[in-house]
Each structure stands twice: as C-alpha cells, then as structure tokens.
C-alpha cells in the first residue's frame, strides 16, 4: 500500500482510528469462515459518511483494495482481505437514527447489531423480522450486504424484503441515496435490492431505511420427532400443501439433536432420527389453530411423538434448541465447516439422502439442520483437529459434491450465507458463463477501478 | 431500419408474425399513456425464447431499437417507440407452464394476463397477490417489467416481492436464468430484482417463476365517509399505528365518489368529502376482528358514517367502486391524465392539500384517489377536449409541481406506474445526477449498443 495513500487515510479518520501494526491487524485477518485468512495492510474506522467517501476516493486514486466490514460474522469469507488493502470497519456508525411507528420503518446506521435493532423495535411494539443465527453480533450493514435470511424466512421473507432505501458511497466516492421511506417506489432501476446482497463489492452502505412490522400478539411452538429427516421433510411439504405458512419450520437430524442435548440438556428425545420444530405467531386463537393443524399433519405423517408448548417460555426453550445447533456441533472438534445448500422444499428428503451418501463416499460425517420451510439446509462437518489436512480435504470434496447435488435438484449453492471468496469457485456452475460475464460488467459499472472487495462477487 | 435487418427478422418469426404496413403499425404506436405516440418501423411477434434471442441479435448487429411489450397497458409511455425500431410483442408466449402447489410457485410465460394467472392460481386454492388495476389486460411480462403494485400492496407488497426467478434474453442475444424456485438464494447479484421494474431496457423477460400464497379463507370490506381526504388520511395513520396491516386501505375524494356513483349507481354517499375503503382477508374470526377494530378507529377519527359488508358479495361491490374510479373519471372528458405521486403515509393529508392548491394555481380540477395504505395517490386531471392545448399545458405544469411536492415531502414521482418516456424528464430531480450517471453505466453493462427501449429508463 502506497505510503501517500496510507498517510491520506490516516489523516481522514484520525490516527486513533487507523490501525496498522501486526497485533492490530490480526483480528481483521479473518471472519467467521474457517480456512480463509489474509492480512490487510491497514484497518480504518471511519466516523461518518463523509469519512467513508474520503477513504474510498483515496483508495480509487491509489488503487488500494477496500474491504467493508461490520462484525465479520459472515460464513463465506466475504470480508477477508484476499488481495490486501484496507479493511473498512463500520462499527462506529452505530446509531438508530429514527424509529417511525406510523410509517413502520427505522432509519439506521450500518454498525448497529441486528439484535439491538430488534430490541429497539420491540420497545415500540414492532418487529424487525430478519432473524439470522448471528443476530446478537451481526451488524445491520452486514445483514443487508449479505441479504441475510434466518429462522423466520418462510413467513416473513429475508432481509431484501425489508430494505426500503439506502445511502451508499460508490467506490469512486460519490454518495447516492436509493429508494426512501416508501414501500411503493419505482423511480429508476432497483439499486436498493441490487446493493442488498452485493457483499460489499458495489458500494459501501452508510445508512438504511428498513421496514418494520407490527409485533405479533403472541407466538407458539411445537416439536415433532420422526424416524428420519426424509419423513420430517414429507411432513413439511404436507404442512405447506395444507395452506399453512408458519413462522417456524426448522429441523435437526439425529446427530444434531444428540449434540444439542449433550450441550444444553433440554430434555430432547435422542432416539429419533429427526426433530421438527414448528411454530407460528399472531393472535392467540390463530396461533393455537395453526399449531393444532400442524400437529395433526405431523401425526398423519408418522411422527413418533408430537407436543406443543403451551407457554411462550417453553416455546423459547424449544427455539433455543435450534439456535444452539451450531455451537453444540462446534464443541465436537476444532474446525466446523457449515454450508447452506438449498433445494426446493419437495426435494428436501432427496437432498438429505444425497448428503448422507456423499458423506459416506468421502468418509466424513455430515450433520444436517436447517430451515425446512425454505429448503435451506445447513450440512455441517466437524473436524476434530485443525491440522488434519486429509480430513479437511475430504470434507471440501464432499461439499463440492453437495453444491453440485443442490444445483442438480433445482437448488442453489447458497441460500443465505453468500458467495464471498468461499463459494466464488462454484458460482459459474450455478449461473453459467454468460451471467458471470454480465455480473463482471455490472461490477465495473459501479467500480471501474476494481478496488471494492476484489476477489469476491463480481470478480 | 436497414432492409437486411428487416428481412432477417421477418425470416426469424415468419412473414405472418412480422407486420410493417401503416394499418398494422398504428395500434402499436401508443400505449395506455395519453399524449405519447410514435410510429415503429415494424412489429414482430416471436413464438419463443429462441426467436426473441435471434431478433435481438439482429437488432444489436444493425443498431435497430427494440421495444418489448405485452398489452401496452402501462401508464408511463414505457412501450412507445420513441426512436423508431421494432416493437417486440410477447403475447404469443402465453402459457402457464407449471403450477406447483407444494412449492407455492408458478412457472409462466410473459404473455399470460395477470387475471388469467390469478384465476389459474385460485383453482389450486392459491393467491397471486399483485393486483394492478389493469389486471384483466396487463400481461405478466409487463407486470414484472414495471414492478406493478395495486390494491393489496400494504399487506402483500408489490410484484417484486413475488418474482423468484427469470429467464431473460440480453440485448446481445444471450439467454440468462436468474434466481430459480427458491425464496432463499443469494448466489450472485440480485439480477431478478434488477430486471423487475427495469421497463424493458435491460433484457427481455421470456419466462418467470413467481411465488404464490395460500388463498385466504375469506375477505371482508368496510366503508367510512369523512368530511375530507385529510381526515381520512389521519384515520389511515391511526389504523397502522394500532398495529393493523390490512389487505385494503383505499380512498376516493369527493369528485371521484361522485363520478363513480354517476357511473355505477352503487348507492354511495355523495355529500361526504372522502370515502375510505378498508378490508382484510384471512380466517373469518380474524377478518371480523380486524374490520371491527378499523371501524372503531374510523369512528374515533370523526368518520361521518361507517359500515361493514357482512357478505363477500357486498364487499366485492365496494371494491368495485374503487376499481371503477378511473373509468368513471375518464367518461368526463376526452383526455385523462393519471399520475401516481407517492408520499410517506403520515404526509397524505398534507400532499392532498398541496395537490388542491396546485390545481387551483394552474386552473385545473384534479380528482384524487388511491392506495391510502401505501401513500400512493393517483391525482387525475380530466380534460374535456383533446384539442384544448391550453388546458393540457396547464395540467402538465400542475403535474410537474405535484412531482416536486411529492419529492419535497419525502416521496417519489412514481409509486407504481413507472418512469418510461413520461417521467424521464423528472427522474434527475428524484435521484440526483450521480445516480443517473450510475443508471446509465448499468444500462450500458447490459446493453452496450443501446438498442433496448432507447429514450427510456437508463437513457
């Protein structure tokens, strides 16, 4: 990195917010993705939009890669400095600027965490619907940049469905405002949605206007055990076919249930092949009716055992079982490789069978949990030792096969985690060469100098 | 248009599907937008994706403008051949390819009408949610290309929220497939949403995969009369603030109510200043409760009179009153100029006052109806004679002021109708020069030769 660029950026943010020593760079050399790391040349912490614009302007002039980042909790190596440069950390832009209950919206800076936004909305009896697993640490900027999903996708959609407007800084330093406070606005190309999920490769989001919903009056959850995941998958298809679109439809396979029970002692039944969590929210009689109907469908589809939680506290405990699937599995080894291949809902059972066969073929154990209602599976491989290169290589081969299987079944290599550096090698298989060429032209339209998060989406 | 290009296109679609005589060109010289017309050089009716691709390939090679179009029911001159060229009519691609109830989706060609899709979905007890006023004639291709809204936007969103995947032909002839059958899919930039609302300027949509919803069990509607639109606007704000997100919140001002009653004899009260329709759908007890709560809010906010429809047939009659607002107004003169300036919901009353003042200033009468729940207003000016150039000029000046007022109140020049040729002169005022430059670069990334719908969005 050019010394003049370094000095200019330091001068923009102030010496206290420009880090460049080895010790300061280490925490920003990786994100939550295992196996990917690269040391940046510097880390800058701008205070506001003007400082972001100034940093980007310098970066474009001196051809310095800039990697925008919040908490770095993404799982696709989207914020690793693959080609060096400057990690641009947006956590100082951490204000909720406005909550407007009459308009069901919030105006917010990118550094606020998803959980903090949800808490603030709840105080006004409003719901921030997107609910990624990393919600307590993930920032809203990253939530938008990855179009994060989560546990409520089936009923409430994903982050994209809640982004009304953005302020963003182009790599060349111009500040644009897309969309606004309206649910209906068709003035111009939909840059709001194009920036959502663009993984920090097109522009840096410095403010967002997000839609909230009225908070549901109550919520309820049930649990059903099945002989295997395929049977649970058939029950999920039957629930949707019955015209129910519930807030929660999550499943865990036997390995996950056992890991969770070992970890959290929730009293789960560990002899079944699969656990299905189902739940809904809304007015209490509607919720009760939905739970009863889903219970009946599970029973009709050979559930071994079905119970519903009569109280919110019990329902929360059941959801906690799902939320701790990843930490529970992670305890089993030094390295946890978590993926999110996604297939059409009716193909879940088939996909689960394929994952099992692929794991067996490569000699690795793959546990699967995920958002059954979305067909969004999280096959997970835990490797005992970080130094076991052979097992890691076999796990990577297995996941390559899993991506191919997802595409073959009409699905995607990534339902909610993103492409980043981790999935870029598989993207052509998903989109085809013509579309990849088009993505590159789009990237260039935003970022002619190619400074924003190079080596990721659009490269 | 080059004779070789003409011959090549004729050969692609066959002589029966290539039109070039004066009489054949007249119907394709305008769309539903008053005051805009331009004669194309030819009209082609391709049979399938391959023919679309072949036509575009020829057009790019010979620099022939191509204007994709369905029914031409858009209201922003998005399908007028402003720079000549070929109108590419997609009505022969008119098949519903697949309805998959277990996946809540439909795969469909662009030439099917919105109403035909809704009917087909209803036969499987499913709902096609987007509900534009032009639904009986508008094609799905145009619905997607304009990101059409409609009467159910507040609860159900707009077309964008239902587009899962697209097959589209790039201006250079390549066929791409974006998205797919999944609600969660983050593999690549969100081209699905970028093409949605791009008004035929980036690519030609040849197939779409669209999300359906379980059909609601029942629906109910109520009507409240208010002293003026501002009072109705305050009631709307109070309904949302009470945590209700209903399927219907539509209003008509006094001029509209009188025109509708003259036209349709529905027994509407014509002495009030405004009529508010409110309604919801879902399970019957939920709907009854929502209607009761909305009635109470209207009464508390000085409604002159509130009634709810006990039966679906009565509810349909009330919605018909809203649906016939435009035809009823259109009877009053030869020329109807309909706009869709949109403002944040709490600013509705203020915007209505501004519209009245602007109309008075320019000496034109402007009637207003629209989607109150979205802040999406349709101020409408009826001109008695098409030849009254003076009144038309004053109406156009009034609308320019209305757009400026919408922006000033934090709104948009177009909530759901689109930009087309009609609003392009106002777009810089909305988006700023930097964003306009970016839109042009985006357009070029898709369409280097600039052949697709030139003179519209992205120009």
mmCIF file of C-alpha atoms in Angstrom, chain A residues 256 325-326 329-330 335-339 355 365-369 377-382 399 402:
data_model
loop_
_atom_site.group_PDB
_atom_site.id
_atom_site.type_symbol
_atom_site.label_atom_id
_atom_site.label_comp_id
_atom_site.label_asym_id
_atom_site.label_seq_id
_atom_site.Cartn_x
_atom_site.Cartn_y
_atom_site.Cartn_z
ATOM 1 C CA UNK A 256 -27.605 -32.504 15.730
ATOM 2 C CA UNK A 325 -27.303 -26.431 16.940
ATOM 3 C CA UNK A 326 -24.175 -24.767 15.554
ATOM 4 C CA UNK A 329 -21.795 -29.153 16.950
ATOM 5 C CA UNK A 330 -18.764 -26.850 17.117
ATOM 6 C CA UNK A 335 -12.997 -26.936 12.896
ATOM 7 C CA UNK A 336 -16.650 -26.611 11.903
ATOM 8 C CA UNK A 337 -17.464 -26.317 8.216
ATOM 9 C CA UNK A 338 -21.056 -25.143 7.843
ATOM 10 C CA UNK A 339 -22.746 -24.880 4.466
ATOM 11 C CA UNK A 355 -25.798 -35.599 1.580
ATOM 12 C CA UNK A 365 -19.639 -37.379 8.985
ATOM 13 C CA UNK A 366 -22.048 -34.639 7.995
ATOM 14 C CA UNK A 367 -24.746 -33.496 10.409
ATOM 15 C CA UNK A 368 -27.658 -31.542 8.913
ATOM 16 C CA UNK A 369 -30.021 -28.986 10.372
ATOM 17 C CA UNK A 377 -30.155 -26.943 4.697
ATOM 18 C CA UNK A 378 -27.052 -26.444 6.770
ATOM 19 C CA UNK A 379 -24.961 -29.593 6.268
ATOM 20 C CA UNK A 380 -22.128 -29.339 8.770
ATOM 21 C CA UNK A 381 -18.876 -31.209 9.044
ATOM 22 C CA UNK A 382 -16.898 -31.102 12.260
ATOM 23 C CA UNK A 399 -19.089 -30.062 -0.037
ATOM 24 C CA UNK A 402 -23.118 -31.256 -2.183
#
